[in-house]
XYZ file of C-alpha atoms in Angstrom:
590
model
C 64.507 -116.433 108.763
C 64.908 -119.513 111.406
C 65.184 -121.930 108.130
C 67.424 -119.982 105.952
C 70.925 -121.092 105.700
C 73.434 -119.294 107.902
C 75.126 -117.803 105.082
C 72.234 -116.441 103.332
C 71.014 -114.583 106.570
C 74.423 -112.958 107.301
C 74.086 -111.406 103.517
C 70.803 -110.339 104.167
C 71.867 -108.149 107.445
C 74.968 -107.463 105.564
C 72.596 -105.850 102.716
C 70.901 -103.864 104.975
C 73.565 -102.839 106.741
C 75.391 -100.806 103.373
C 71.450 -99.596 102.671
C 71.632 -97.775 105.669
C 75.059 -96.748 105.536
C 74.432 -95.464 102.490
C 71.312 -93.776 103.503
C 73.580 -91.893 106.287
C 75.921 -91.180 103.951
C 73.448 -89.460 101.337
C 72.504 -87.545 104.677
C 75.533 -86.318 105.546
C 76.693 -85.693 101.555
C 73.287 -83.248 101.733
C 74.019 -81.606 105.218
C 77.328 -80.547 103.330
C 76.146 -79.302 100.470
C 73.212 -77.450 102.139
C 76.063 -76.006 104.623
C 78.326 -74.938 101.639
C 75.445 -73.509 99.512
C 74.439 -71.360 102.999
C 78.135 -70.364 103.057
C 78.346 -69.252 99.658
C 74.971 -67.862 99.991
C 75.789 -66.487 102.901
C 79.240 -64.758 101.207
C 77.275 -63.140 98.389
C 73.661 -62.524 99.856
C 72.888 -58.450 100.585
C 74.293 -57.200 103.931
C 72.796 -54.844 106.396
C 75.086 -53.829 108.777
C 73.856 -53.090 112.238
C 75.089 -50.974 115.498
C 73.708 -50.775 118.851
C 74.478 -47.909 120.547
C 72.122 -48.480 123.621
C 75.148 -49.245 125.636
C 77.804 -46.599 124.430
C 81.212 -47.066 122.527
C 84.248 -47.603 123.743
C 86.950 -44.839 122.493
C 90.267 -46.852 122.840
C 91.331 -50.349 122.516
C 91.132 -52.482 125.970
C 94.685 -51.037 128.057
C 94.907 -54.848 129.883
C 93.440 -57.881 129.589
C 90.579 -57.027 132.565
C 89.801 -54.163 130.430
C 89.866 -56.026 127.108
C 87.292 -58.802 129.680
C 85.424 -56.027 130.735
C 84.683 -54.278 127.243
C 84.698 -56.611 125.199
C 80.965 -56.867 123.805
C 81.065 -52.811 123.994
C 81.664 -51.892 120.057
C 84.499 -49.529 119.580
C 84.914 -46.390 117.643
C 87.764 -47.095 115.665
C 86.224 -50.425 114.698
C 83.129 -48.547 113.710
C 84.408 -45.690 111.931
C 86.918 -48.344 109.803
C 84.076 -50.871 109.397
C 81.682 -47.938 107.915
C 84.834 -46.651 105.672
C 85.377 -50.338 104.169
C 81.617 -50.647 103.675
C 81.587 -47.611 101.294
C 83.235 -49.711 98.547
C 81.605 -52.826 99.882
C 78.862 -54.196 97.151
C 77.493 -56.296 99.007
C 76.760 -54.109 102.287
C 73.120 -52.226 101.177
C 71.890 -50.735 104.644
C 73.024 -49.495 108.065
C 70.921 -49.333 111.087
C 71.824 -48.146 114.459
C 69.886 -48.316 117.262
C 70.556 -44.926 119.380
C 69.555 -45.589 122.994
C 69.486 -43.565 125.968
C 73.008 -44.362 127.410
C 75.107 -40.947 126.476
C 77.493 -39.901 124.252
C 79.894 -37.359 124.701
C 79.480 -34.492 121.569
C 82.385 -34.864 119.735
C 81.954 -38.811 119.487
C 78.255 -37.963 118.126
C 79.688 -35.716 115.824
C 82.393 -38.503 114.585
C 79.744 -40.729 114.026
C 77.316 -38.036 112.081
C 80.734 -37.650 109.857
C 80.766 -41.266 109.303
C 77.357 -41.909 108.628
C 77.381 -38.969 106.655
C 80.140 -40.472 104.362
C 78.390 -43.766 104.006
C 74.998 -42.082 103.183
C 76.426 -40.561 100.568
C 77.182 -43.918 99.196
C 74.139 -44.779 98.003
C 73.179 -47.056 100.882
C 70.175 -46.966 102.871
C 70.618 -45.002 106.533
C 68.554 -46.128 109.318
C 68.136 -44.681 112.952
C 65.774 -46.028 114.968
C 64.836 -45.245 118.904
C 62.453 -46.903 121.282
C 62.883 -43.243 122.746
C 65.546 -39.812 122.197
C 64.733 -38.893 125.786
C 62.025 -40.218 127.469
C 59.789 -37.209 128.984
C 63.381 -35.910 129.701
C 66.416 -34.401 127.404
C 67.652 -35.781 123.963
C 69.159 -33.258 121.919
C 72.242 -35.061 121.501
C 71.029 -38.344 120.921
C 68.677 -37.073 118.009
C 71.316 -34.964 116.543
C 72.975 -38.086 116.005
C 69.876 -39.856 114.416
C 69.404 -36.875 112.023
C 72.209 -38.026 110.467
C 70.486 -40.924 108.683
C 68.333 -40.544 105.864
C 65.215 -42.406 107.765
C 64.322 -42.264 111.203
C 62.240 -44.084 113.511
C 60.686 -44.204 116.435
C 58.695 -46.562 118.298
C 55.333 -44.829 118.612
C 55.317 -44.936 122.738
C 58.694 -42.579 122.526
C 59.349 -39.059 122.592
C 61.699 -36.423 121.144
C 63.550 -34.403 124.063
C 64.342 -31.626 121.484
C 65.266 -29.035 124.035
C 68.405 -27.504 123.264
C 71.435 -27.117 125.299
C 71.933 -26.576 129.103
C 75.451 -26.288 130.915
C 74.791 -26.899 134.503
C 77.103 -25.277 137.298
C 76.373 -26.354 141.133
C 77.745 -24.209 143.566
C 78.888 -25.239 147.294
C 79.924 -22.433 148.672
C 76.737 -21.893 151.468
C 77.256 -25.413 152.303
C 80.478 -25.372 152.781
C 80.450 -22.259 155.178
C 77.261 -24.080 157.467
C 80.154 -26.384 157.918
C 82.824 -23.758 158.891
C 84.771 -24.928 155.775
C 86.706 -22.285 154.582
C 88.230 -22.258 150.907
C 91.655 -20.351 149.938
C 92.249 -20.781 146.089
C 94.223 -18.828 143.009
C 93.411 -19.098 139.715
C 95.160 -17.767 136.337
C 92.709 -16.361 135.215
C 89.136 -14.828 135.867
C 88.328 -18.201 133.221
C 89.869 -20.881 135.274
C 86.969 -21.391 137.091
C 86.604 -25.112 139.035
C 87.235 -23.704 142.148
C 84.343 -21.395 141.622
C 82.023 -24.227 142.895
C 83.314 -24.026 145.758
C 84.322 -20.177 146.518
C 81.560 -19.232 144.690
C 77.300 -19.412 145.201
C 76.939 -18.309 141.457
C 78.523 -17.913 138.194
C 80.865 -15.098 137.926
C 80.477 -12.790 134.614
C 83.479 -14.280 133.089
C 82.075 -17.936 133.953
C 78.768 -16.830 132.553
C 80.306 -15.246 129.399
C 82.279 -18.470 128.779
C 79.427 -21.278 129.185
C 77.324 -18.884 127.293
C 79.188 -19.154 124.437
C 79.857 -22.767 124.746
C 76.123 -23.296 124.808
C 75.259 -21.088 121.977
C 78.541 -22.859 120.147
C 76.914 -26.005 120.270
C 73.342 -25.318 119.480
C 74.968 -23.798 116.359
C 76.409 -26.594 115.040
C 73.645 -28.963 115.897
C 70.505 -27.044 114.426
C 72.732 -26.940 111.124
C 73.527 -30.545 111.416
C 69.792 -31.317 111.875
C 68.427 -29.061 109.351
C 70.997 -30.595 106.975
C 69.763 -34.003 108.212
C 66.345 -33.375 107.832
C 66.032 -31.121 105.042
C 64.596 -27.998 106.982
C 65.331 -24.370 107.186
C 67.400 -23.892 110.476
C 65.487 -21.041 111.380
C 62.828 -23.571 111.427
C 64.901 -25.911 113.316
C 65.659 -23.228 116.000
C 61.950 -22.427 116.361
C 60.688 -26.293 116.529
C 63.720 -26.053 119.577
C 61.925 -23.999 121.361
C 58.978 -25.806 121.466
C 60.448 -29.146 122.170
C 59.978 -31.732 123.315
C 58.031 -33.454 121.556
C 55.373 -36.619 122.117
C 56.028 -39.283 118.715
C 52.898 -38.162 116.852
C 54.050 -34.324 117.101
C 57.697 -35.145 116.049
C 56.412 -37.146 113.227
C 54.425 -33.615 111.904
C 57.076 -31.417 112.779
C 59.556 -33.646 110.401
C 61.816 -34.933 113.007
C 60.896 -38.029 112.339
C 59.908 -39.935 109.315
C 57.460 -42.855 110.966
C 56.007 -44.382 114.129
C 57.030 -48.074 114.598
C 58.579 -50.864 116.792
C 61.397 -52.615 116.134
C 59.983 -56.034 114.135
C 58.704 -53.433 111.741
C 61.316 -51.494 111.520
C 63.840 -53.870 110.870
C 61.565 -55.746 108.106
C 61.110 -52.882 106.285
C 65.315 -52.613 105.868
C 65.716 -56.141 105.152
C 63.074 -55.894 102.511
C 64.583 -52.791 100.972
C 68.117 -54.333 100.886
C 67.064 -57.374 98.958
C 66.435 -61.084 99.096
C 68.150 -63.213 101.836
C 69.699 -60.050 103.627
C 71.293 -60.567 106.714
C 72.883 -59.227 109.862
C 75.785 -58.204 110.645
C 76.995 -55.890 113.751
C 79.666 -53.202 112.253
C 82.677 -53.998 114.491
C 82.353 -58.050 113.650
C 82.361 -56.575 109.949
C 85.170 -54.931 110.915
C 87.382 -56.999 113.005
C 86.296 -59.793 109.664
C 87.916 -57.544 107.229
C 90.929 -56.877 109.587
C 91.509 -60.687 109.492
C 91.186 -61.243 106.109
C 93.435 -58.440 105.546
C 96.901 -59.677 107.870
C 98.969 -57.210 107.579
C 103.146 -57.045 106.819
C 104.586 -56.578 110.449
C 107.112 -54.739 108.939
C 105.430 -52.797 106.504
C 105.638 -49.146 106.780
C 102.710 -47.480 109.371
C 101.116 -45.172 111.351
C 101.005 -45.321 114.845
C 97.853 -44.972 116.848
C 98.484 -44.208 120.941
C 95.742 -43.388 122.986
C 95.974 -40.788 125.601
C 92.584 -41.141 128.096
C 91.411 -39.651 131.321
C 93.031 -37.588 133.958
C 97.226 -36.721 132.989
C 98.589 -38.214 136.387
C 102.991 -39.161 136.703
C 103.895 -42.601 136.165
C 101.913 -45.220 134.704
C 98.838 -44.853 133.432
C 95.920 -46.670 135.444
C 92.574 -48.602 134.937
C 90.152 -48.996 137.164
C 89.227 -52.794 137.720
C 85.637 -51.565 138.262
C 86.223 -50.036 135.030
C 86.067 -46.633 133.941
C 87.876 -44.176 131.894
C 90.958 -44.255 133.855
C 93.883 -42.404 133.564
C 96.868 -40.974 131.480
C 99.753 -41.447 133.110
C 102.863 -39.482 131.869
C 105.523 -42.479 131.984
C 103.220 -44.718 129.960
C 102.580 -42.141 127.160
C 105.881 -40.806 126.905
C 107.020 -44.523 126.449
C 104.970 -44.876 123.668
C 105.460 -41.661 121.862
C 109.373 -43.142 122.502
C 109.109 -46.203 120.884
C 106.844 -45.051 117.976
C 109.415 -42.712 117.597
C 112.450 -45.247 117.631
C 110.838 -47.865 115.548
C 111.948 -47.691 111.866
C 108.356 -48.845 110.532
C 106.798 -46.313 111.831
C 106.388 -42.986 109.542
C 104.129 -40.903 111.198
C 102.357 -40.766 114.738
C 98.702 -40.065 115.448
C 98.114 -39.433 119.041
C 94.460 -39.302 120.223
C 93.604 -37.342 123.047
C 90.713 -37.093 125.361
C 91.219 -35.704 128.506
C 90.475 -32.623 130.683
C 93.864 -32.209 132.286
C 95.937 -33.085 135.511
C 98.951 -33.073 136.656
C 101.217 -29.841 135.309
C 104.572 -31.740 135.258
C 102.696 -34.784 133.986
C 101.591 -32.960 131.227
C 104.769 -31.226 130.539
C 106.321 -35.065 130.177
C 104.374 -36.064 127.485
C 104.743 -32.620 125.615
C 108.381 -33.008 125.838
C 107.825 -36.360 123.505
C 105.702 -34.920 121.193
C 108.250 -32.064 120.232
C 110.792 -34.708 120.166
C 109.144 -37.054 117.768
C 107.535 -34.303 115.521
C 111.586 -33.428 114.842
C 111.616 -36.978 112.878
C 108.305 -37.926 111.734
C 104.824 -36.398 111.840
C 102.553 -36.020 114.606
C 99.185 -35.300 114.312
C 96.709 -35.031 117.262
C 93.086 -35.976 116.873
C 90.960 -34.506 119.745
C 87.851 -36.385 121.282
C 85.052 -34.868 123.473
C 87.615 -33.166 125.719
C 91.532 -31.827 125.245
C 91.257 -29.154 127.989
C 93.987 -27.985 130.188
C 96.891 -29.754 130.614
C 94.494 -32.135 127.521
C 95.907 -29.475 125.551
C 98.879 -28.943 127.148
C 100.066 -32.186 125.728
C 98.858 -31.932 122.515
C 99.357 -28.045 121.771
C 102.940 -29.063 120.236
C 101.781 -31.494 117.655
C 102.408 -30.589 113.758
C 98.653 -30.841 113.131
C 95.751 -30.220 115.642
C 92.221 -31.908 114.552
C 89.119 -32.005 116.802
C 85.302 -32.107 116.456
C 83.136 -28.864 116.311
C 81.592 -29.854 119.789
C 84.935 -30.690 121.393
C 85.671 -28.473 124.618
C 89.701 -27.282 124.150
C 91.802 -24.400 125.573
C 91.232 -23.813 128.899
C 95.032 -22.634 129.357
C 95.080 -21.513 132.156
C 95.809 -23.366 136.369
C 94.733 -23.439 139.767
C 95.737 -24.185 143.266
C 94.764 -23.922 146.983
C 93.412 -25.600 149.661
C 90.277 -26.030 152.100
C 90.500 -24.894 155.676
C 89.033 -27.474 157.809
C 89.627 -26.178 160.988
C 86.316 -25.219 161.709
C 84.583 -27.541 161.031
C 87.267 -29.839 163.147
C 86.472 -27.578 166.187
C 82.575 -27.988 165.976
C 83.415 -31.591 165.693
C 85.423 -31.287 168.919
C 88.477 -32.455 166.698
C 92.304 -30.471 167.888
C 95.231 -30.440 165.546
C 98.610 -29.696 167.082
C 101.701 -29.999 165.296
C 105.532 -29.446 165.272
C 107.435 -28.478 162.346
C 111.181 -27.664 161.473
C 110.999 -24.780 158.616
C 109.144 -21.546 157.740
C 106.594 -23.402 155.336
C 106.720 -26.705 156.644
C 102.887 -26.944 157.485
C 102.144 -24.960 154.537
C 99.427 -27.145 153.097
C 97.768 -28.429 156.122
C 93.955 -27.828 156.205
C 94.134 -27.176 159.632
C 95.291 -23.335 159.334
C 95.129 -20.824 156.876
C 97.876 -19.518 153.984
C 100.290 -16.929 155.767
C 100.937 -13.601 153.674
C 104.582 -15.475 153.190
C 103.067 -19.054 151.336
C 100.240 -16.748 149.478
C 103.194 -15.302 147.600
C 104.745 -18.880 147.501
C 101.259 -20.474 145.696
C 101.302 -17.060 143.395
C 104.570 -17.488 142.009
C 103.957 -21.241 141.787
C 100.998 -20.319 139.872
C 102.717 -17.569 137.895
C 105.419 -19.897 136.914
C 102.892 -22.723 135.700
C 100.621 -20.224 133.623
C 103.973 -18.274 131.725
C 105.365 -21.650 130.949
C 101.656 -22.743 129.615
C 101.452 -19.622 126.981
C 104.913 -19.468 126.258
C 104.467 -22.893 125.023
C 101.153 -22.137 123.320
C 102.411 -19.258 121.279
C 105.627 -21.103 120.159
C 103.517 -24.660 119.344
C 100.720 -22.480 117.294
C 102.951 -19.451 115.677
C 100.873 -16.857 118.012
C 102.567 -13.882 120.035
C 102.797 -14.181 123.492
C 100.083 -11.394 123.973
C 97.793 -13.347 121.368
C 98.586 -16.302 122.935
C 97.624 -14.827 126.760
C 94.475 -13.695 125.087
C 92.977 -16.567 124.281
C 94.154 -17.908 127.057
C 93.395 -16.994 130.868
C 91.680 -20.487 131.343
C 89.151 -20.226 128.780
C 87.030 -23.338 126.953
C 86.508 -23.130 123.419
C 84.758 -25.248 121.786
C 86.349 -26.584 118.594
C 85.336 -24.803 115.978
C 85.364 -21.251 118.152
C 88.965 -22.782 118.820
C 89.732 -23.331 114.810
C 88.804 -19.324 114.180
C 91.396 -18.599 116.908
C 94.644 -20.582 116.065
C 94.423 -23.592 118.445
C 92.868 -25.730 116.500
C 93.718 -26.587 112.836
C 91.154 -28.383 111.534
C 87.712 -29.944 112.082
C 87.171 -33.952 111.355
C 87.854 -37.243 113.244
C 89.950 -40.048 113.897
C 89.887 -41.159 110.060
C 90.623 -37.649 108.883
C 93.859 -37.410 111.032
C 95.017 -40.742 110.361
C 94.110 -40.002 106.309
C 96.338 -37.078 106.988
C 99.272 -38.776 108.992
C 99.583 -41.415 105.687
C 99.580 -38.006 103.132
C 103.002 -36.101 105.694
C 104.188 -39.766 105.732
C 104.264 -39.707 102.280
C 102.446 -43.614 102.922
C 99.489 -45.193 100.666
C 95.881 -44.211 101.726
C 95.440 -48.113 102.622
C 98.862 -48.170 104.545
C 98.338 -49.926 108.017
C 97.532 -48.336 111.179
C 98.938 -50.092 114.569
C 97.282 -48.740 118.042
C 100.818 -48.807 119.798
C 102.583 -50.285 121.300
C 101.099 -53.623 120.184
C 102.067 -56.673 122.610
C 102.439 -60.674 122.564
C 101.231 -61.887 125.474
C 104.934 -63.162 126.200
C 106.211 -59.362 125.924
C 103.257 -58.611 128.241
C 104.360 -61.370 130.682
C 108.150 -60.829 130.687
C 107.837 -57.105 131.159
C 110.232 -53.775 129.554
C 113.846 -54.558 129.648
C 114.378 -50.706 130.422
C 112.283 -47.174 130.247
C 112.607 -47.380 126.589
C 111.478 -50.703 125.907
C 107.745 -50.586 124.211
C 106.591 -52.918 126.980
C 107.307 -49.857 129.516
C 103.695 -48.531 128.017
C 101.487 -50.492 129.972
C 98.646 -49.356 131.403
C 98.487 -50.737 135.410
C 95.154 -52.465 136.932
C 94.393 -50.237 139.796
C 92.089 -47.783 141.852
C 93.332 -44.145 140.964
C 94.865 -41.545 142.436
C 97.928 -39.476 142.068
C 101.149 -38.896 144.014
C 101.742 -37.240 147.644
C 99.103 -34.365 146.130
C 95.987 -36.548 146.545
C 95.288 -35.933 149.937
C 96.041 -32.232 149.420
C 93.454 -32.373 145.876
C 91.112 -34.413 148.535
C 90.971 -32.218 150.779
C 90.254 -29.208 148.162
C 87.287 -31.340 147.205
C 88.838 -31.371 143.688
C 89.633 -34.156 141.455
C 92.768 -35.715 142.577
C 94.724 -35.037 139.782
C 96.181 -31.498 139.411
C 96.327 -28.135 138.919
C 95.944 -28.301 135.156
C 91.959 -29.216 134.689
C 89.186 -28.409 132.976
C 86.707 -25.912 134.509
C 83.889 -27.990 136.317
C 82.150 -30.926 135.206
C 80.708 -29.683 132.060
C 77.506 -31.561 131.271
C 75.573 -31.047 128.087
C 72.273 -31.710 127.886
């Protein structure tokens, strides 16, 4: 090129220059394409949606934005149950497979899910449950209750079946508690209310024993039928192969339980293959949350509201651990939210989910008030999740419609109150208390002493007071007679469906049947919109509630929980610091 005229080289590097722009531009003209033809292939190729349920579900939207930080890659149920719903009608969606791990589930939750795989089964679509283990050389009824649900299930061929049946576990304190010189002065109302019984107790009383009994045969009920169903067996057979449970993966594979050994690659292949060419991925609550997108709805358009009542009932505001945790319901933060669902014009009927095993008495009583309030002007309709015991029910006993799960524990009407004597054990410890007061009762709750004859009779008609009020209330929310009502009563658990047969619960279903039954009193479309409420910009957030009525007033605060000038008293008790309206003991099914 040295001897070429200076024009003739500056077109040559000028022609090779446009060669290999156009060269880059063919390149990125293909990249395009290819990335559009994914897209669309992408839009229309066969979709297998997918859960993981090794970590648990989430059971109410995020109260804060730690909470919303902390749970955020935790799927949650109403996503699920929606995104399953939606996927019925779906075309394109041809399998669902859910990984059931070892983390638990509460019962009612497992039996929400069974409902909604259930419904999507009966679809058409391919049902999948697969487990690297349902109890590993330990317990896992529950989780393969849940897996019997699907119309194939795996297991990796290293795992087990824990197919054991149900235990309800009661520890008792009381011989510990007296090597300690702790004494422990409680009343009940009545021989049911039994938490205190770990404690005053060193074994379960007949009426205790009569009530978990039938809890645990309640259960076991419901899930042999589900898993015959499931699995196409006789449930006498299913009740026999419980006996001889558990089971190692070759012997659950004989027995039926299971359909085929295999690890995940294989299992997953197989579902892909099934569901057709270029299947893909896709976790429920993304296909979910993508539909809810798609689908903006009218802010103004008539709705239902959604509010979320969780944990312990405690007054004031609700409260959320910042090491996270269920939390707590706190009776000025519901009862705003029943207020403004109630006030707000677009809203035409009012779903309130409850999960809780009780509290706080006047807590409770707070958030009952709102719910007869509201049902005066638009529907309410409680939907009850693993627990809505005590004052759980207390708050939701008023509602125009009561739906829980078969498995959830209910009823428990009934309170307690007392104290622990610690002087005792403050003497062996070389500890004195001396004290002056001004007033007959003024050292009434101190652990130091004992109850007088004089503050017995106060704590009896304290406790009198709270247990009329409770069945008076029962009998006039669910059309019973007072004696009916004290019947079923005297601090008993039911479990849902026992509580259906008696009157204090009015149906059986989920989330989606009480919202599907909100829109029908409403009078709204099946497809109307549902809004978890109150629903906040970040500026309303920031700004804060103008007044008690303002919907901002229902925010949940950021906190380590307790309750009120009664904690220490609760404490002391070696109770749950949250009131005299709880749930029996820590009920754990196994």
């Amino acid at each position: 090129m040295a001897g070429l005229p200076y024009e003739m080289v500056g077109l040559g590097a000028l022609a090779g220059a446009g060669a290999s722009l156009k060269v880059t531009f063919m390149d990125a003209t293909k990249a395009i394409v290819d990335t559009v033809d994914r897209f669309r292939q992408r839009r229309t190729a066969p979709l297998v949606l997918e859960l993981d349920l090794t970590e648990g579900l989430t059971a109410g939207p995020p109260a804060d934005p730690l909470n919303a930080i902390l749970t955020m890659r935790k799927p949650r149920l109403a996503d699920v149950l929606s995104g399953l719903k939606r996927a019925r009608k779906d075309s394109r969606v041809k399998a669902l497979i859910v990984k059931i791990g070892g983390n638990p589930l509460g019962l009612a939750m497992v039996q929400e899910l069974r409902q909604a795989v259930t419904h999507f089964r009966a679809s058409g679509r391919l049902t999948v449950a697969y487990g690297e283990t349902f109890g590993e050389f330990g317990q896992g009824t529950i989780p393969y209750y849940l897996a019997s649900a699907f119309e194939r299930v795996y297991l990796q061929p290293s795992g087990d079946v824990g197919l054991t049946g149900i235990a309800l576990e009661q520890r008792f304190l009381k011989g510990a508690l007296e090597k300690l010189d702790i004494a422990y002065e409680v009343g009940q109302r009545h021989e049911y209310k039994t938490a205190a019984n770990t404690f005053t107790q060193d074994h379960m009383t007949d009426a205790h024993r009569e009530s978990y009994g039938r809890l645990a045969e309640s259960i076991l009920e419901h899930v042999v039928a589900g898993i015959a169903e499931g699995r196409r067996l006789d449930p006498g057979k299913v009740r026999e192969l419980v006996d001889r449970g558990p089971f190692i993966g070759a012997e659950a594979v004989d027995a039926g339980l299971v359909d085929r050994l295999a690890y995940r690659d294989e299992v997953y292949d197989e579902v892909k293959k099934a569901a057709g060419d270029h299947a893909h991925l896709q976790f429920v609550s993304r296909y979910a949350r993508g539909a809810a997108v798609r689908k903006l709805p009218n802010p103004t358009a008539d709705s239902v509201a959604l509010i979320h009542g969780h944990g312990m009932i405690k007054l004031g505001r609700s409260g959320r651990s910042p090491l996270g945790g269920g939390g707590s319901m706190g009776s000025d933060t519901i009862s705003a939210a029943i207020r403004a669902a109630r006030r707000d014009p677009h809203v035409k009927a009012v779903v309130f989910r409850v999960d809780s095993p009780g509290g706080s008495y006047v807590a409770s009583d707070t958030v009952w008030r709102e719910v007869v309030l509201t049902r005066k002007v638009k529907p309410v309709i409680v939907s009850m999740g693993d627990v809505a015991a005590s004052g759980g029910y207390f708050v939701a006993m008023a509602a125009d419609v009561i739906i829980a799960q078969p498995g959830t524990l209910t009823g428990s009407i009934g309170v307690l109150g007392g104290k622990a004597v610690l002087g005792g054990l403050m003497q062996r410890a070389g500890v004195t208390t001396d004290m002056i007061t001004e007033g007959a009762n003024a050292a009434m709750f101190s652990s130091a002493r004992s109850f007088s004859t004089e503050e017995w009779d106060r704590v009896n008609a304290w406790l009198d007071r709270i247990y009329d009020d409770f069945v008076g209330k029962v009998a006039e929310g669910r059309h019973l007679t007072r004696e009916r009502a004290h019947e079923l009563a005297r601090g008993r658990v039911w479990t849902g469906a026992d509580a259906r047969e008696r009157g204090l619960v009015d149906e059986l279903g989920g989330l989606e049947d009480a919202l599907g039954l909100a829109r029908k009193r409403a009078g709204l479309a099946d497809d109307a919109p549902v809004r978890t409420y109150p629903r906040l910009n970040p500026l309303e957030r920031l700004k804060g509630p103008e007044s008690s009525e303002d919907k901002a007033a229902a925010l949940a605060r950021v906190r380590l929980e307790a309750w009120g000038p009664f904690a220490r008293i609760a404490g002391e008790l070696g109770l749950p610091s949250y009131g005299p309206l709880l749930l029996p003991g820590e009920i754990v099914i196994r």
